[in-house]
Short mmCIF file of C-alpha atoms in Angstrom, two decimals:
data_model
loop_
_atom_site.label_atom_id
_atom_site.label_comp_id
_atom_site.label_asym_id
_atom_site.label_seq_id
_atom_site.Cartn_x
_atom_site.Cartn_y
_atom_site.Cartn_z
CA LYS H 1421 69.92 -23.22 69.71
CA GLN H 1422 66.37 -23.44 68.02
CA GLU H 1423 63.32 -24.66 69.31
CA VAL H 1424 59.91 -25.49 67.79
CA THR H 1425 56.91 -25.57 69.18
CA GLN H 1426 53.76 -26.84 68.44
CA ILE H 1427 51.27 -25.62 69.27
CA PRO H 1428 47.91 -27.40 69.51
CA ALA H 1429 50.05 -31.24 71.29
CA ALA H 1430 46.43 -32.15 69.63
CA LEU H 1431 43.47 -31.08 68.34
CA SER H 1432 39.99 -32.56 67.92
CA VAL H 1433 37.30 -31.79 65.06
CA PRO H 1434 34.38 -32.68 63.59
CA GLU H 1435 34.74 -33.99 60.01
CA GLY H 1436 34.53 -31.11 57.54
CA GLU H 1437 36.22 -28.79 59.83
CA ASN H 1438 39.23 -27.15 58.24
CA LEU H 1439 41.54 -27.31 60.35
CA VAL H 1440 44.41 -24.88 61.59
CA LEU H 1441 48.48 -26.21 62.69
CA ASN H 1442 50.72 -24.16 64.57
CA CYS H 1443 54.47 -23.87 64.45
CA SER H 1444 56.84 -21.51 65.98
CA PHE H 1445 60.45 -20.93 65.93
CA THR H 1446 63.15 -18.68 67.92
CA ASP H 1447 65.87 -19.10 65.31
CA SER H 1448 64.45 -16.64 61.96
CA ALA H 1449 67.42 -17.75 60.08
CA ILE H 1450 66.20 -20.76 58.34
CA TYR H 1451 66.84 -22.33 55.62
CA ASN H 1452 63.40 -24.17 55.31
CA LEU H 1453 60.76 -25.17 57.42
CA GLN H 1454 59.27 -28.85 56.26
CA TRP H 1455 55.28 -30.83 57.44
CA PHE H 1456 55.55 -33.66 58.19
CA ARG H 1457 52.47 -36.45 59.01
CA GLN H 1458 53.42 -39.48 61.25
CA ASP H 1459 51.17 -42.45 60.78
CA PRO H 1460 51.29 -44.44 64.44
CA GLY H 1461 54.35 -46.75 63.77
CA LYS H 1462 54.65 -45.56 60.50
CA GLY H 1463 57.83 -43.43 59.28
CA LEU H 1464 57.23 -39.90 58.84
CA THR H 1465 55.70 -38.55 55.13
CA SER H 1466 57.08 -34.85 54.05
CA LEU H 1467 53.39 -32.68 52.86
CA LEU H 1468 55.57 -29.36 52.47
CA LEU H 1469 58.81 -27.53 52.35
CA ILE H 1470 58.61 -24.26 52.13
CA GLN H 1471 62.30 -22.31 51.31
CA SER H 1472 62.75 -19.06 54.04
CA SER H 1473 61.96 -16.98 50.24
CA GLN H 1474 59.04 -18.32 49.94
CA ARG H 1475 55.25 -17.10 52.03
CA GLU H 1476 53.57 -19.85 51.38
CA GLN H 1477 53.68 -23.58 49.39
CA THR H 1478 50.05 -25.37 48.23
CA SER H 1479 49.11 -29.50 48.20
CA GLY H 1480 45.91 -30.22 47.33
CA ARG H 1481 43.89 -29.38 51.15
CA LEU H 1482 46.75 -28.28 52.27
CA ASN H 1483 47.92 -24.93 52.95
CA ALA H 1484 51.48 -24.30 54.35
CA SER H 1485 52.18 -20.40 55.03
CA LEU H 1486 55.78 -19.17 56.56
CA ASP H 1487 56.00 -15.69 58.32
CA LYS H 1488 59.93 -16.14 59.18
CA SER H 1489 60.30 -12.55 60.84
CA SER H 1490 57.81 -13.56 63.13
CA GLY H 1491 59.05 -17.31 63.02
CA ARG H 1492 55.93 -18.78 62.49
CA SER H 1493 54.57 -21.42 59.84
CA THR H 1494 50.52 -22.44 59.44
CA LEU H 1495 49.77 -25.81 58.66
CA TYR H 1496 45.88 -25.43 57.11
CA ILE H 1497 43.94 -28.65 56.19
CA ALA H 1498 40.79 -27.60 54.01
CA ALA H 1499 37.73 -29.82 54.52
CA SER H 1500 39.23 -32.28 57.42
CA GLN H 1501 38.50 -35.89 56.40
CA PRO H 1502 39.30 -38.80 58.90
CA GLY H 1503 41.99 -39.74 57.23
CA ASP H 1504 43.15 -37.02 57.66
CA SER H 1505 43.38 -38.23 61.51
CA ALA H 1506 48.16 -38.58 62.23
CA THR H 1507 50.81 -36.33 63.89
CA TYR H 1508 51.41 -33.34 62.42
CA LEU H 1509 55.53 -32.50 62.86
CA CYS H 1510 57.19 -29.15 60.89
CA ALA H 1511 60.98 -29.24 61.11
CA VAL H 1512 63.17 -25.99 60.79
CA ARG H 1513 66.63 -25.93 58.87
CA GLN H 1514 69.03 -23.59 59.46
CA ALA H 1515 70.66 -21.37 57.23
CA ALA H 1516 74.09 -22.82 58.70
CA GLY H 1517 73.76 -26.25 59.36
CA ASN H 1518 72.87 -29.70 57.84
CA LYS H 1519 69.89 -31.29 60.22
CA LEU H 1520 66.44 -30.83 61.05
CA THR H 1521 64.66 -29.52 64.25
CA PHE H 1522 61.24 -30.58 65.16
CA GLY H 1523 59.12 -30.02 67.06
CA GLY H 1524 57.15 -31.69 69.74
CA GLY H 1525 53.82 -32.63 67.01
CA THR H 1526 50.36 -32.13 67.34
CA ARG H 1527 47.99 -35.32 67.39
CA VAL H 1528 44.79 -34.71 65.70
CA LEU H 1529 41.70 -37.06 65.14
CA VAL H 1530 39.15 -36.27 62.44
CA LYS H 1531 36.19 -37.97 64.13
CA PRO H 1532 33.51 -38.67 61.71
CA GLY M 111 60.56 -46.82 42.80
CA ALA M 112 61.17 -47.73 46.56
CA GLY M 113 61.28 -45.45 49.26
CA VAL M 114 63.49 -45.52 52.34
CA SER M 115 64.09 -48.95 53.95
CA GLN M 116 65.96 -49.81 56.79
CA SER M 117 65.91 -53.30 58.87
CA PRO M 118 65.40 -54.91 61.45
CA SER M 119 61.78 -53.21 62.04
CA ASN M 120 62.18 -54.67 65.53
CA LYS M 121 64.54 -54.82 67.75
CA VAL M 122 64.61 -56.23 71.56
CA THR M 123 68.25 -56.55 72.98
CA GLU M 124 69.40 -56.70 76.30
CA LYS M 125 71.37 -53.74 78.70
CA GLY M 126 75.10 -54.07 77.91
CA LYS M 127 74.61 -55.93 74.01
CA ASP M 128 75.80 -53.96 70.51
CA VAL M 129 73.07 -53.77 68.04
CA GLU M 130 73.53 -52.20 64.77
CA LEU M 131 70.26 -50.43 61.99
CA ARG M 132 70.14 -50.30 58.94
CA CYS M 133 68.94 -48.05 56.43
CA ASP M 134 68.76 -48.30 52.68
CA PRO M 135 68.00 -44.72 51.46
CA ILE M 136 66.74 -43.66 47.87
CA SER M 137 68.86 -44.45 44.60
CA GLY M 138 70.52 -41.48 43.68
CA HIS M 139 69.90 -39.60 46.88
CA THR M 140 73.04 -38.75 48.71
CA ALA M 141 72.38 -36.96 51.88
CA LEU M 142 71.54 -39.27 54.66
CA TYR M 143 70.31 -38.71 57.99
CA TRP M 144 69.40 -40.45 61.25
CA TYR M 145 67.53 -39.41 63.77
CA ARG M 146 66.32 -41.19 67.00
CA GLN M 147 62.41 -40.26 68.64
CA ARG M 148 61.51 -41.27 72.18
CA LEU M 149 58.73 -42.34 73.57
CA GLY M 150 56.72 -38.84 74.54
CA GLN M 151 59.54 -36.52 73.15
CA GLY M 152 59.84 -35.41 69.82
CA LEU M 153 62.60 -36.30 67.10
CA GLU M 154 65.97 -36.21 67.88
CA PHE M 155 69.34 -35.16 65.11
CA LEU M 156 71.69 -37.63 65.51
CA ILE M 157 73.70 -37.98 62.08
CA TYR M 158 74.49 -36.44 58.43
CA PHE M 159 76.44 -37.96 56.34
CA GLN M 160 76.69 -35.78 52.73
CA GLY M 161 78.85 -37.99 49.35
CA ASN M 162 82.41 -38.66 50.06
CA SER M 163 82.65 -35.67 52.55
CA ALA M 164 83.31 -36.50 56.29
CA PRO M 165 79.80 -36.91 58.49
CA ASP M 166 78.20 -33.80 60.40
CA LYS M 167 78.46 -35.99 64.11
CA SER M 168 76.45 -33.15 65.66
CA GLY M 169 73.50 -35.23 67.40
CA LEU M 170 75.75 -38.56 68.19
CA PRO M 171 74.45 -38.91 72.00
CA SER M 172 77.66 -40.58 73.25
CA ASP M 173 80.96 -42.15 72.37
CA ARG M 174 78.17 -45.11 72.05
CA PHE M 175 76.92 -44.07 68.95
CA SER M 176 78.80 -44.50 65.47
CA ALA M 177 77.35 -44.65 62.22
CA GLU M 178 78.97 -45.89 58.96
CA ARG M 179 78.00 -45.66 55.37
CA THR M 180 79.50 -46.63 52.28
CA GLY M 181 79.73 -44.71 49.16
CA GLU M 182 76.07 -43.38 47.96
CA SER M 183 73.63 -46.40 49.64
CA VAL M 184 73.87 -48.33 52.75
CA SER M 185 74.93 -47.22 56.32
CA THR M 186 74.81 -48.45 59.16
CA LEU M 187 74.35 -47.13 62.85
CA THR M 188 75.93 -48.89 65.55
CA ILE M 189 74.79 -48.70 69.32
CA GLN M 190 77.68 -50.34 71.99
CA ARG M 191 76.56 -51.90 75.47
CA THR M 192 73.21 -50.25 75.07
CA GLN M 193 71.47 -48.95 78.11
CA GLN M 194 67.60 -49.06 78.76
CA GLU M 195 67.85 -45.15 78.08
CA ASP M 196 68.74 -45.77 74.60
CA SER M 197 64.95 -47.79 73.57
CA ALA M 198 63.18 -45.74 71.62
CA VAL M 199 62.89 -44.41 66.98
CA TYR M 200 65.24 -44.99 65.02
CA LEU M 201 64.51 -43.12 61.65
CA CYS M 202 66.61 -42.10 58.58
CA ALA M 203 66.62 -40.10 56.09
CA SER M 204 67.62 -39.68 52.92
CA SER M 205 67.23 -36.49 50.11
CA LEU M 206 68.63 -35.73 47.07
CA ASN M 207 71.47 -32.82 48.08
CA HIS M 208 71.60 -31.29 51.37
CA GLY M 209 68.86 -28.83 52.30
CA VAL M 210 65.87 -30.46 49.76
CA THR M 211 62.40 -32.72 51.08
CA GLN M 212 63.74 -35.63 53.50
CA TYR M 213 62.18 -38.78 52.81
CA PHE M 214 61.73 -40.29 55.86
CA GLY M 215 61.66 -44.57 56.42
CA PRO M 216 59.25 -46.37 58.83
CA GLY M 217 62.44 -46.66 61.57
CA THR M 218 63.46 -49.41 63.52
CA ARG M 219 61.76 -49.56 67.05
CA LEU M 220 64.93 -50.70 69.88
CA LEU M 221 63.67 -52.07 73.06
CA VAL M 222 66.47 -52.08 75.36
CA LEU M 223 65.50 -54.49 78.53
#
């Protein structure tokens, strides 16, 4: 059974610092991995999707890496802003199956 | 274009009552997913629809839970004889095909008293 873990559970940084969010998964036979952002009282917003054959994806200040063999992904957010405050979730899809398995999330607070 | 929409946004019900939650996926998306997020816990997969194929119901927690989808459009999630542990945010997502980015709706917040 796939298990996804995100460390730390919460993170507080001053504005301008780079953020590093970690995601680990136990079963490396994944199809893809997706990072989401969740704001309080709202749904999930997809940030980046990395296929199992890829090692990283970039979008603006966001960069996500994937090391499938070691079961890890890292989301980097450069030059953090107060608007980046949210909960960040990673989710993996298995090579066989339809569902996403989510981590517990990292709650980020960027202080002005 | 319009994103995934869900209704109602909030629902308060009494224990033992049935509830019906609705999801309108993005037009043209063949895949539709239901997830549940209980307070302080991660998202749990409930059910998946792909086109006209038989749905993947492997995540439904009990036979009180059921879902239907009409073609490639609206889906309804029904919870019968609700229990307090059913209180959660129920999220719907859709994607163009299997295996690509899932787009989530805002969720329905269900509170069972």
